[in-house]
Amino acid sequence: MKRIGFLSFGHWSPNSQSATRSARDVLLQSIDLAVAAEELGADGAYFRVHHFARQLASPFPLLAAIGARTQRIEIGTGVIDMRYENPFYMVEDAGAADLIAGSRLQLGISRGSPEQVIDGWRHFGYAPPEGASDADLGRRHAEVFLDLLSGKGFAQPNPRPMFPNPPGLLRLEPHSEGLRERIWWGSASDATAIWAAQQGMNLQSSTLKADETGEPFHIQQARQIRRYRQAWTEAGHARTPRVSVSRSIFPLASDRDRAYFGRGGDSDRVGIIDTMRAVFGRSYVAEPERLIEQLRADEAIAEADTLLLTVPNQLGVAYNAHILETLLTQVAPALGWR
């Protein structure tokens, strides 16, 4: 059994060809797509976070709204850029959204991706200390966030408070029990995957990673997952971790599918992203029978327990629901995922 969800970047554009022409369109359609995905039997609705872009940016109002409209589906991010986050305020937002959703949040966090603006986190009031990098800043914010999620009291209560306090030091409220175990780290390298394991976070690995060996993307990603799990065992954590990978998969089951994606899949590509040599995984585009053969050979998908399908959200809710339904009914069962 493999959990299958979608991952939306939440693009919007005033272009007449787009079904999402405003931020409002994206937000409302994201809620509707999560509802539709739950009805189809999907396991997760995940959303990317980008600042200074015509994409989703502030995740917690959206996650809370989806939590109030759904009953079963996991609701997550992939990923929140921790360089921009106040860990204290984020704990309160995350706790509230998780309680509304009935403990279904699966929060992916990370150092973040290349930005729309130069050092955007500085506009939010954050900067790494002297001698540290912005990646260090993101990891430090993550460590504070994880510590606060434990729910331990740390703040000295006022001896004459406005309202009665419980005994002892106070923690941030609202606290959602168990959320600490549902935090994921988006990792682009073997080293950061190992760090995530040591911190007791689940692992998210996307459609790109650092090109560390020159091998095909899925082989490098599968090795990253195995090293993560080894580090998890060595760290002595009691629970079993979760691992997700993202893929662009488009089954050609209709004339409309062929019109949008009929040029077929591509191959891995290598490029430079933020001075890092990266390998970008291929897209899978074929008739369902052919897709089954191709996906069966993907070693990283086999290693992961969760698969996030990147969706073209600008094509609208109905079409994205069609993609999910085709994958869930014609592809996943043949691979033993359902």
mmCIF file of C-alpha atoms in Angstrom:
data_model
loop_
_atom_site.group_PDB
_atom_site.id
_atom_site.type_symbol
_atom_site.label_atom_id
_atom_site.label_comp_id
_atom_site.label_asym_id
_atom_site.label_seq_id
_atom_site.Cartn_x
_atom_site.Cartn_y
_atom_site.Cartn_z
ATOM 1 C CA MET A 1 0.000 0.000 0.000
ATOM 2 C CA LYS A 2 1.388 3.400 -0.994
ATOM 3 C CA ARG A 3 -0.125 6.733 -0.034
ATOM 4 C CA ILE A 4 -0.838 8.863 -3.100
ATOM 5 C CA GLY A 5 -1.499 12.582 -3.020
ATOM 6 C CA PHE A 6 -1.175 15.646 -5.202
ATOM 7 C CA LEU A 7 1.255 18.549 -4.943
ATOM 8 C CA SER A 8 0.140 21.932 -6.290
ATOM 9 C CA PHE A 9 2.395 24.930 -6.800
ATOM 10 C CA GLY A 10 -0.689 27.149 -6.898
ATOM 11 C CA HIS A 11 0.199 29.139 -10.011
ATOM 12 C CA TRP A 12 -2.110 31.904 -11.143
ATOM 13 C CA SER A 13 -1.957 34.202 -14.126
ATOM 14 C CA PRO A 14 -4.325 36.739 -15.715
ATOM 15 C CA ASN A 15 -3.769 34.950 -19.041
ATOM 16 C CA SER A 16 -7.066 34.058 -20.716
ATOM 17 C CA GLN A 17 -5.912 30.441 -21.155
ATOM 18 C CA SER A 18 -5.543 29.942 -17.404
ATOM 19 C CA ALA A 19 -8.326 28.590 -15.200
ATOM 20 C CA THR A 20 -6.695 30.388 -12.273
ATOM 21 C CA ARG A 21 -6.514 34.076 -13.119
ATOM 22 C CA SER A 22 -6.235 35.479 -9.599
ATOM 23 C CA ALA A 23 -5.016 34.556 -6.131
ATOM 24 C CA ARG A 24 -8.647 34.061 -5.087
ATOM 25 C CA ASP A 25 -9.127 31.563 -7.918
ATOM 26 C CA VAL A 26 -6.128 29.556 -6.760
ATOM 27 C CA LEU A 27 -7.158 29.501 -3.111
ATOM 28 C CA LEU A 28 -10.754 28.483 -3.741
ATOM 29 C CA GLN A 29 -9.819 25.926 -6.399
ATOM 30 C CA SER A 30 -7.166 24.447 -4.092
ATOM 31 C CA ILE A 31 -9.882 23.776 -1.523
ATOM 32 C CA ASP A 32 -12.171 22.278 -4.183
ATOM 33 C CA LEU A 33 -9.393 20.057 -5.542
ATOM 34 C CA ALA A 34 -8.632 18.725 -2.061
ATOM 35 C CA VAL A 35 -12.321 17.895 -1.588
ATOM 36 C CA ALA A 36 -12.446 16.177 -4.995
ATOM 37 C CA ALA A 37 -9.233 14.253 -4.279
ATOM 38 C CA GLU A 38 -10.678 12.958 -1.017
ATOM 39 C CA GLU A 39 -13.835 11.832 -2.811
ATOM 40 C CA LEU A 40 -11.690 9.987 -5.378
ATOM 41 C CA GLY A 41 -9.813 8.130 -2.627
ATOM 42 C CA ALA A 42 -6.515 10.027 -2.754
ATOM 43 C CA ASP A 43 -4.531 10.213 0.464
ATOM 44 C CA GLY A 44 -3.024 13.694 0.471
ATOM 45 C CA ALA A 45 -3.398 17.308 -0.651
ATOM 46 C CA TYR A 46 -0.073 19.162 -0.554
ATOM 47 C CA PHE A 47 0.844 22.704 -1.517
ATOM 48 C CA ARG A 48 4.076 24.495 -2.378
ATOM 49 C CA VAL A 49 4.937 27.818 -0.729
ATOM 50 C CA HIS A 50 6.674 30.605 -2.682
ATOM 51 C CA HIS A 51 7.043 34.244 -1.643
ATOM 52 C CA PHE A 52 7.013 37.281 -3.978
ATOM 53 C CA ALA A 53 5.395 35.142 -6.705
ATOM 54 C CA ARG A 54 1.976 34.589 -8.252
ATOM 55 C CA GLN A 55 1.698 31.346 -6.346
ATOM 56 C CA LEU A 56 0.511 30.152 -2.955
ATOM 57 C CA ALA A 57 2.435 31.860 -0.158
ATOM 58 C CA SER A 58 0.669 31.798 3.246
ATOM 59 C CA PRO A 59 -0.247 28.147 3.808
ATOM 60 C CA PHE A 60 -2.090 28.056 7.135
ATOM 61 C CA PRO A 61 -5.366 29.781 6.185
ATOM 62 C CA LEU A 62 -5.591 27.428 3.203
ATOM 63 C CA LEU A 63 -4.741 24.319 5.255
ATOM 64 C CA ALA A 64 -7.301 25.264 7.895
ATOM 65 C CA ALA A 65 -9.997 25.840 5.259
ATOM 66 C CA ILE A 66 -9.304 22.458 3.683
ATOM 67 C CA GLY A 67 -9.314 20.855 7.112
ATOM 68 C CA ALA A 68 -12.787 22.247 7.738
ATOM 69 C CA ARG A 69 -14.101 20.961 4.377
ATOM 70 C CA THR A 70 -12.635 17.427 4.462
ATOM 71 C CA GLN A 71 -12.657 14.479 6.831
ATOM 72 C CA ARG A 72 -9.908 12.008 5.955
ATOM 73 C CA ILE A 73 -7.305 13.290 3.518
ATOM 74 C CA GLU A 74 -3.851 14.328 4.749
ATOM 75 C CA ILE A 75 -3.160 18.052 4.287
ATOM 76 C CA GLY A 76 0.396 19.215 3.845
ATOM 77 C CA THR A 77 3.037 21.482 2.411
ATOM 78 C CA GLY A 78 6.003 20.784 0.219
ATOM 79 C CA VAL A 79 7.702 22.955 1.404
ATOM 80 C CA ILE A 80 7.534 25.988 3.720
ATOM 81 C CA ASP A 81 10.729 28.031 3.419
ATOM 82 C CA MET A 82 11.960 28.332 7.012
ATOM 83 C CA ARG A 83 14.227 31.273 6.214
ATOM 84 C CA TYR A 84 11.073 33.418 6.163
ATOM 85 C CA GLU A 85 9.373 32.002 9.250
ATOM 86 C CA ASN A 86 8.997 33.171 12.833
ATOM 87 C CA PRO A 87 9.028 29.744 14.551
ATOM 88 C CA PHE A 88 6.958 31.000 17.509
ATOM 89 C CA TYR A 89 4.120 32.410 15.437
ATOM 90 C CA MET A 90 4.327 29.410 13.110
ATOM 91 C CA VAL A 91 3.758 27.011 16.030
ATOM 92 C CA GLU A 92 0.533 28.823 16.903
ATOM 93 C CA ASP A 93 -0.694 28.843 13.280
ATOM 94 C CA ALA A 94 0.234 25.199 12.752
ATOM 95 C CA GLY A 95 -1.378 24.113 16.006
ATOM 96 C CA ALA A 96 -4.636 25.871 15.171
ATOM 97 C CA ALA A 97 -4.783 24.491 11.618
ATOM 98 C CA ASP A 98 -4.000 20.970 12.827
ATOM 99 C CA LEU A 99 -6.740 21.063 15.469
ATOM 100 C CA ILE A 100 -9.263 22.285 12.888
ATOM 101 C CA ALA A 101 -8.210 19.424 10.587
ATOM 102 C CA GLY A 102 -8.392 16.787 13.318
ATOM 103 C CA SER A 103 -4.635 16.089 13.418
ATOM 104 C CA ARG A 104 -4.221 15.582 9.663
ATOM 105 C CA LEU A 105 -1.463 18.118 8.932
ATOM 106 C CA GLN A 106 1.761 16.830 7.347
ATOM 107 C CA LEU A 107 4.022 19.884 7.212
ATOM 108 C CA GLY A 108 6.959 19.855 4.838
ATOM 109 C CA ILE A 109 9.568 22.467 5.728
ATOM 110 C CA SER A 110 13.033 23.216 4.380
ATOM 111 C CA ARG A 111 15.646 25.802 3.543
ATOM 112 C CA GLY A 112 13.608 26.697 0.471
ATOM 113 C CA SER A 113 14.234 27.085 -3.235
ATOM 114 C CA PRO A 114 15.701 29.807 -5.499
ATOM 115 C CA GLU A 115 13.790 33.021 -4.966
ATOM 116 C CA GLN A 116 11.967 35.631 -7.000
ATOM 117 C CA VAL A 117 13.870 38.433 -5.274
ATOM 118 C CA ILE A 118 17.340 38.882 -3.822
ATOM 119 C CA ASP A 119 17.543 37.674 -0.208
ATOM 120 C CA GLY A 120 13.785 37.870 0.223
ATOM 121 C CA TRP A 121 13.967 36.704 3.826
ATOM 122 C CA ARG A 122 15.646 40.009 4.726
ATOM 123 C CA HIS A 123 12.409 41.815 3.858
ATOM 124 C CA PHE A 124 10.717 39.608 6.468
ATOM 125 C CA GLY A 125 13.212 40.782 9.088
ATOM 126 C CA TYR A 126 15.578 37.782 9.148
ATOM 127 C CA ALA A 127 19.269 37.421 8.408
ATOM 128 C CA PRO A 128 21.839 34.755 9.226
ATOM 129 C CA PRO A 129 24.382 35.640 11.916
ATOM 130 C CA GLU A 130 27.862 36.630 10.809
ATOM 131 C CA GLY A 131 29.720 33.699 9.315
ATOM 132 C CA ALA A 132 26.529 31.688 8.679
ATOM 133 C CA SER A 133 24.594 31.126 5.474
ATOM 134 C CA ASP A 134 20.909 31.490 4.662
ATOM 135 C CA ALA A 135 20.719 27.675 4.720
ATOM 136 C CA ASP A 136 22.003 27.808 8.314
ATOM 137 C CA LEU A 137 19.266 30.366 9.043
ATOM 138 C CA GLY A 138 16.591 28.019 7.706
ATOM 139 C CA ARG A 139 17.882 25.058 9.688
ATOM 140 C CA ARG A 140 18.094 27.124 12.883
ATOM 141 C CA HIS A 141 14.497 28.298 12.508
ATOM 142 C CA ALA A 142 13.504 24.660 11.929
ATOM 143 C CA GLU A 143 15.263 23.512 15.104
ATOM 144 C CA VAL A 144 13.479 26.170 17.178
ATOM 145 C CA PHE A 145 10.148 25.229 15.571
ATOM 146 C CA LEU A 146 10.649 21.532 16.368
ATOM 147 C CA ASP A 147 11.577 22.274 19.964
ATOM 148 C CA LEU A 148 8.499 24.457 20.474
ATOM 149 C CA LEU A 149 6.242 21.753 19.002
ATOM 150 C CA SER A 150 7.191 19.454 21.873
ATOM 151 C CA GLY A 151 4.759 21.414 24.022
ATOM 152 C CA LYS A 152 7.135 21.947 26.930
ATOM 153 C CA GLY A 153 6.624 25.083 28.985
ATOM 154 C CA PHE A 154 9.398 27.682 28.707
ATOM 155 C CA ALA A 155 7.926 31.120 29.504
ATOM 156 C CA GLN A 156 7.759 32.532 33.046
ATOM 157 C CA PRO A 157 4.124 33.387 33.890
ATOM 158 C CA ASN A 158 3.136 36.858 35.028
ATOM 159 C CA PRO A 159 2.436 36.764 38.792
ATOM 160 C CA ARG A 160 -0.650 38.933 38.165
ATOM 161 C CA PRO A 161 -2.013 37.678 34.807
ATOM 162 C CA MET A 162 -5.182 38.850 33.141
ATOM 163 C CA PHE A 163 -6.497 35.267 33.158
ATOM 164 C CA PRO A 164 -5.687 32.310 35.444
ATOM 165 C CA ASN A 165 -2.662 30.245 34.338
ATOM 166 C CA PRO A 166 -2.011 26.538 34.692
ATOM 167 C CA PRO A 167 0.866 25.714 37.051
ATOM 168 C CA GLY A 168 4.475 25.910 35.874
ATOM 169 C CA LEU A 169 6.094 27.483 32.857
ATOM 170 C CA LEU A 170 3.817 28.324 29.950
ATOM 171 C CA ARG A 171 3.959 27.021 26.391
ATOM 172 C CA LEU A 172 2.560 28.424 23.170
ATOM 173 C CA GLU A 173 -1.104 27.701 22.544
ATOM 174 C CA PRO A 174 -2.953 26.090 20.955
ATOM 175 C CA HIS A 175 -0.848 22.951 21.237
ATOM 176 C CA SER A 176 -1.672 20.034 18.922
ATOM 177 C CA GLU A 177 -0.454 16.734 20.319
ATOM 178 C CA GLY A 178 1.422 14.597 17.813
ATOM 179 C CA LEU A 179 2.130 17.330 15.249
ATOM 180 C CA ARG A 180 5.869 17.127 16.020
ATOM 181 C CA GLU A 181 5.906 13.634 14.470
ATOM 182 C CA ARG A 182 4.245 14.924 11.294
ATOM 183 C CA ILE A 183 6.970 17.348 10.255
ATOM 184 C CA TRP A 184 8.928 16.576 7.063
ATOM 185 C CA TRP A 185 12.184 18.030 5.757
ATOM 186 C CA GLY A 186 12.536 18.729 2.034
ATOM 187 C CA SER A 187 16.012 17.510 1.174
ATOM 188 C CA ALA A 188 18.040 18.017 -2.011
ATOM 189 C CA SER A 189 21.180 16.176 -0.888
ATOM 190 C CA ASP A 190 22.244 13.054 0.971
ATOM 191 C CA ALA A 191 23.773 15.167 3.755
ATOM 192 C CA THR A 192 20.584 17.110 4.510
ATOM 193 C CA ALA A 193 18.554 13.879 4.378
ATOM 194 C CA ILE A 194 20.847 12.442 7.048
ATOM 195 C CA TRP A 195 20.460 15.645 9.099
ATOM 196 C CA ALA A 196 16.660 15.362 8.824
ATOM 197 C CA ALA A 197 16.831 11.797 10.139
ATOM 198 C CA GLN A 198 18.941 12.895 13.081
ATOM 199 C CA GLN A 199 16.357 15.580 13.889
ATOM 200 C CA GLY A 200 13.516 13.053 13.816
ATOM 201 C CA MET A 201 11.757 14.489 10.761
ATOM 202 C CA ASN A 202 10.145 12.589 7.921
ATOM 203 C CA LEU A 203 11.753 13.007 4.486
ATOM 204 C CA GLN A 204 10.429 14.753 1.383
ATOM 205 C CA SER A 205 12.480 14.340 -1.787
ATOM 206 C CA SER A 206 11.263 16.193 -4.844
ATOM 207 C CA THR A 207 11.800 16.041 -8.597
ATOM 208 C CA LEU A 208 15.373 17.305 -8.293
ATOM 209 C CA LYS A 209 18.396 16.626 -6.129
ATOM 210 C CA ALA A 210 22.062 17.430 -5.981
ATOM 211 C CA ASP A 211 23.893 15.485 -8.677
ATOM 212 C CA GLU A 212 26.323 13.688 -6.385
ATOM 213 C CA THR A 213 27.312 10.677 -8.505
ATOM 214 C CA GLY A 214 26.271 11.343 -12.119
ATOM 215 C CA GLU A 215 23.863 8.392 -12.042
ATOM 216 C CA PRO A 216 20.221 8.590 -13.166
ATOM 217 C CA PHE A 217 17.997 10.674 -10.905
ATOM 218 C CA HIS A 218 15.875 7.837 -9.521
ATOM 219 C CA ILE A 219 18.950 5.801 -8.567
ATOM 220 C CA GLN A 220 20.521 8.731 -6.704
ATOM 221 C CA GLN A 221 17.215 9.468 -4.982
ATOM 222 C CA ALA A 222 16.760 5.843 -3.942
ATOM 223 C CA ARG A 223 20.239 5.875 -2.393
ATOM 224 C CA GLN A 224 19.395 9.117 -0.579
ATOM 225 C CA ILE A 225 16.334 7.434 0.936
ATOM 226 C CA ARG A 226 18.317 4.392 2.068
ATOM 227 C CA ARG A 227 20.955 6.616 3.706
ATOM 228 C CA TYR A 228 18.201 8.577 5.422
ATOM 229 C CA ARG A 229 16.682 5.404 6.858
ATOM 230 C CA GLN A 230 20.073 4.161 7.986
ATOM 231 C CA ALA A 231 20.694 7.471 9.799
ATOM 232 C CA TRP A 232 17.235 7.237 11.359
ATOM 233 C CA THR A 233 18.020 3.798 12.773
ATOM 234 C CA GLU A 234 21.403 4.958 14.036
ATOM 235 C CA ALA A 235 19.749 7.927 15.781
ATOM 236 C CA GLY A 236 17.630 5.485 17.799
ATOM 237 C CA HIS A 237 14.194 6.969 17.081
ATOM 238 C CA ALA A 238 11.348 4.746 18.262
ATOM 239 C CA ARG A 239 8.833 5.284 15.469
ATOM 240 C CA THR A 240 9.004 4.360 11.788
ATOM 241 C CA PRO A 241 9.712 7.378 9.548
ATOM 242 C CA ARG A 242 7.856 8.275 6.386
ATOM 243 C CA VAL A 243 9.361 9.173 3.014
ATOM 244 C CA SER A 244 7.721 10.900 0.066
ATOM 245 C CA VAL A 245 8.906 11.498 -3.482
ATOM 246 C CA SER A 246 7.327 13.825 -6.055
ATOM 247 C CA ARG A 247 6.746 12.977 -9.694
ATOM 248 C CA SER A 248 5.178 14.525 -12.778
ATOM 249 C CA ILE A 249 2.992 11.730 -14.172
ATOM 250 C CA PHE A 250 0.431 12.281 -16.921
ATOM 251 C CA PRO A 251 -1.569 9.328 -18.258
ATOM 252 C CA LEU A 252 -2.784 9.751 -21.826
ATOM 253 C CA ALA A 253 -6.326 8.434 -21.532
ATOM 254 C CA SER A 254 -8.250 10.949 -23.656
ATOM 255 C CA ASP A 255 -7.850 13.218 -26.657
ATOM 256 C CA ARG A 256 -7.592 16.159 -24.294
ATOM 257 C CA ASP A 257 -4.692 14.472 -22.463
ATOM 258 C CA ARG A 258 -2.888 13.953 -25.763
ATOM 259 C CA ALA A 259 -3.490 17.568 -26.764
ATOM 260 C CA TYR A 260 -1.949 18.854 -23.519
ATOM 261 C CA PHE A 261 0.858 16.339 -22.964
ATOM 262 C CA GLY A 262 0.999 14.113 -26.040
ATOM 263 C CA ARG A 263 4.586 14.939 -26.947
ATOM 264 C CA GLY A 264 5.556 12.207 -24.493
ATOM 265 C CA GLY A 265 7.853 12.014 -21.489
ATOM 266 C CA ASP A 266 11.375 13.314 -21.341
ATOM 267 C CA SER A 267 14.647 12.222 -19.790
ATOM 268 C CA ASP A 268 16.634 13.389 -16.787
ATOM 269 C CA ARG A 269 18.266 16.791 -17.132
ATOM 270 C CA VAL A 270 21.253 18.323 -15.402
ATOM 271 C CA GLY A 271 21.499 22.023 -14.552
ATOM 272 C CA ILE A 272 22.742 24.554 -12.038
ATOM 273 C CA ILE A 273 20.396 25.725 -9.302
ATOM 274 C CA ASP A 274 21.697 28.155 -6.679
ATOM 275 C CA THR A 275 25.314 27.229 -7.651
ATOM 276 C CA MET A 276 24.501 23.539 -7.049
ATOM 277 C CA ARG A 277 24.797 21.017 -9.879
ATOM 278 C CA ALA A 278 21.402 19.335 -9.837
ATOM 279 C CA VAL A 279 19.773 16.441 -11.640
ATOM 280 C CA PHE A 280 16.110 16.941 -12.547
ATOM 281 C CA GLY A 281 13.965 13.839 -12.798
ATOM 282 C CA ARG A 282 12.075 13.000 -15.954
ATOM 283 C CA SER A 283 8.345 13.401 -16.467
ATOM 284 C CA TYR A 284 6.258 10.296 -17.140
ATOM 285 C CA VAL A 285 3.820 10.777 -20.018
ATOM 286 C CA ALA A 286 2.260 7.765 -21.756
ATOM 287 C CA GLU A 287 -0.811 5.582 -22.072
ATOM 288 C CA PRO A 288 -1.653 3.891 -18.738
ATOM 289 C CA GLU A 289 -0.270 0.498 -19.809
ATOM 290 C CA ARG A 290 3.077 2.014 -20.763
ATOM 291 C CA LEU A 291 3.153 4.166 -17.629
ATOM 292 C CA ILE A 292 2.867 1.044 -15.506
ATOM 293 C CA GLU A 293 6.022 -0.377 -17.090
ATOM 294 C CA GLN A 294 7.954 2.887 -16.687
ATOM 295 C CA LEU A 295 6.960 3.504 -13.074
ATOM 296 C CA ARG A 296 7.762 -0.053 -12.076
ATOM 297 C CA ALA A 297 11.404 0.652 -12.979
ATOM 298 C CA ASP A 298 11.654 3.793 -10.801
ATOM 299 C CA GLU A 299 13.749 2.723 -7.794
ATOM 300 C CA ALA A 300 12.991 5.773 -5.667
ATOM 301 C CA ILE A 301 9.224 5.381 -5.994
ATOM 302 C CA ALA A 302 9.667 1.786 -4.859
ATOM 303 C CA GLU A 303 11.617 2.963 -1.797
ATOM 304 C CA ALA A 304 9.080 5.626 -0.742
ATOM 305 C CA ASP A 305 5.829 5.088 1.133
ATOM 306 C CA THR A 306 4.204 8.261 -0.243
ATOM 307 C CA LEU A 307 3.990 9.541 -3.828
ATOM 308 C CA LEU A 308 3.076 13.169 -4.514
ATOM 309 C CA LEU A 309 1.833 13.883 -8.027
ATOM 310 C CA THR A 310 2.592 17.380 -9.283
ATOM 311 C CA VAL A 311 -0.548 18.782 -10.885
ATOM 312 C CA PRO A 312 -1.010 21.524 -13.513
ATOM 313 C CA ASN A 313 -3.348 23.574 -11.325
ATOM 314 C CA GLN A 314 -3.908 26.225 -14.021
ATOM 315 C CA LEU A 315 -5.901 23.660 -16.017
ATOM 316 C CA GLY A 316 -8.662 23.734 -13.390
ATOM 317 C CA VAL A 317 -10.179 21.456 -10.774
ATOM 318 C CA ALA A 318 -12.127 19.140 -13.076
ATOM 319 C CA TYR A 319 -9.158 18.335 -15.288
ATOM 320 C CA ASN A 320 -6.810 17.732 -12.382
ATOM 321 C CA ALA A 321 -9.399 15.478 -10.770
ATOM 322 C CA HIS A 322 -9.495 13.557 -14.067
ATOM 323 C CA ILE A 323 -5.703 13.047 -13.928
ATOM 324 C CA LEU A 324 -5.902 11.819 -10.338
ATOM 325 C CA GLU A 325 -8.795 9.484 -11.082
ATOM 326 C CA THR A 326 -6.992 7.913 -14.046
ATOM 327 C CA LEU A 327 -3.863 7.313 -11.983
ATOM 328 C CA LEU A 328 -5.768 5.951 -9.005
ATOM 329 C CA THR A 329 -7.965 3.599 -11.020
ATOM 330 C CA GLN A 330 -5.896 2.561 -14.051
ATOM 331 C CA VAL A 331 -2.264 2.792 -12.932
ATOM 332 C CA ALA A 332 -1.889 2.480 -9.169
ATOM 333 C CA PRO A 333 -3.737 -0.856 -8.736
ATOM 334 C CA ALA A 334 -1.609 -2.554 -11.383
ATOM 335 C CA LEU A 335 1.526 -1.497 -9.490
ATOM 336 C CA GLY A 336 0.209 -2.792 -6.165
ATOM 337 C CA TRP A 337 -0.030 0.705 -4.694
ATOM 338 C CA ARG A 338 -3.740 0.467 -3.766
#
